[in-house]
């Protein structure tokens, strides 16, 4: 889970349209939110991901469902309020159901900063406060089969790439040809890209990268060789902004 910036509502959602759909829902209880333009705008906002678990939507068995953060059963007047709608996967939707978020708040990633409430350690989400604890419990964010396995897989890929790069530096005794250096820049660039907010499970990827000591050795080597460029610096900065690694682990690793 990472912070997502709420985009503007789709142009079709005029105040007249919202009023019309809300009235229709109040009378008929029809799925008035189930509009292509709403789903498309929500997917654009979240980079095609579930707002809570960060799985990619639009793939087999992971189609977008429109989530009412304040449940429509309790707050029917918010049934098509753009600021109440979130893109979500079937798994998360089935777990959150009609949980009353006004009385027992959970993290809303378009409003709250998830890193203030959660951190990741050993690929599990841990809470920093009551809202974080409730969010993990209700959304089962440490679901071993559906979430932990993909996180392990991604984390392992990151660690393996870092391992190869460190061995490569050791093998060449730090004296690499320009082609090799370019390849190293490219690989680190790709690693940092996989941690950006557009990528699936970006919070996990960032955790895997920044909690691995090899990353800091590689960076140190690249800085010494003058091949750690401004692009890499910018990509790293963006990852650190949404990284859910705990401050103590981050400090420990970056020394
Ligand atoms: Zn989900």
Coordinates of N, CA, C and O and ligand atoms in Angstrom, one line a residue, residues 49-55 57 87-93 95 139 141 146-147 201, ligand 1:
X49 N -3.8 -0.5 -10.3 CA -3.6 -1.4 -9.2 C -4.7 -1.3 -8.2 O -5.4 -0.3 -8.0
X50 N -4.8 -2.4 -7.4 CA -5.8 -2.3 -6.2 C -5.2 -1.3 -5.2 O -4.0 -1.4 -4.9
X51 N -6.0 -0.5 -4.7 CA -5.5 0.6 -3.9 C -4.9 0.1 -2.6 O -4.1 0.8 -2.0
X52 N -5.4 -1.1 -2.2 CA -4.9 -1.6 -0.9 C -3.8 -2.6 -1.0 O -2.7 -2.4 -0.4
X53 N -3.9 -3.6 -1.8 CA -2.9 -4.7 -1.8 C -1.9 -4.5 -2.9 O -0.9 -5.2 -3.0
X54 N -2.1 -3.6 -3.8 CA -1.2 -3.2 -4.9 C -1.1 -4.3 -6.0 O -0.1 -4.4 -6.7
X55 N -2.0 -5.3 -6.1 CA -2.0 -6.2 -7.2 C -2.5 -5.5 -8.4 O -3.2 -4.6 -8.3
X57 N -4.6 -4.8 -11.6 CA -6.0 -5.2 -11.9 C -6.1 -5.3 -13.5 O -5.2 -4.7 -14.2
X87 N -10.4 2.1 -6.5 CA -10.3 0.9 -7.3 C -9.7 -0.3 -6.4 O -8.8 -0.1 -5.7
X88 N -10.4 -1.4 -6.5 CA -10.0 -2.4 -5.5 C -10.1 -3.8 -6.2 O -10.9 -4.0 -7.2
X89 N -9.4 -4.8 -5.6 CA -9.5 -6.2 -6.2 C -10.7 -6.9 -5.5 O -11.1 -6.5 -4.4
X90 N -11.0 -8.0 -6.1 CA -12.1 -8.8 -5.5 C -11.8 -9.3 -4.1 O -12.7 -9.3 -3.2
X91 N -10.6 -9.7 -3.9 CA -10.2 -10.2 -2.6 C -10.4 -9.1 -1.5 O -11.0 -9.4 -0.5
X92 N -9.8 -7.9 -1.7 CA -9.9 -6.9 -0.7 C -11.3 -6.4 -0.5 O -11.8 -6.1 0.6
X93 N -12.1 -6.4 -1.6 CA -13.5 -5.9 -1.5 C -14.3 -6.9 -0.7 O -15.1 -6.5 0.2
X95 N -13.3 -8.7 1.7 CA -12.9 -8.6 3.1 C -13.4 -7.3 3.8 O -13.8 -7.3 4.9
X139 N -8.2 -6.1 6.2 CA -7.9 -6.4 4.8 C -6.9 -7.6 4.7 O -6.5 -8.0 3.6
X141 N -3.8 -8.1 5.3 CA -2.7 -7.8 4.5 C -1.5 -8.7 4.6 O -0.5 -8.6 3.8
X146 N -2.3 -15.5 -0.8 CA -2.6 -14.5 -1.8 C -1.7 -13.3 -1.9 O -1.5 -12.7 -2.9
X147 N -1.1 -12.9 -0.7 CA -0.2 -11.7 -0.7 C 1.2 -12.0 -0.4 O 2.1 -11.5 -1.0
X201 N 3.0 -4.2 -6.6 CA 3.7 -4.4 -5.3 C 4.9 -3.5 -5.0 O 6.0 -3.9 -4.6
Ligands
LIG1 ZN1 -6.5 -5.9 -3.2

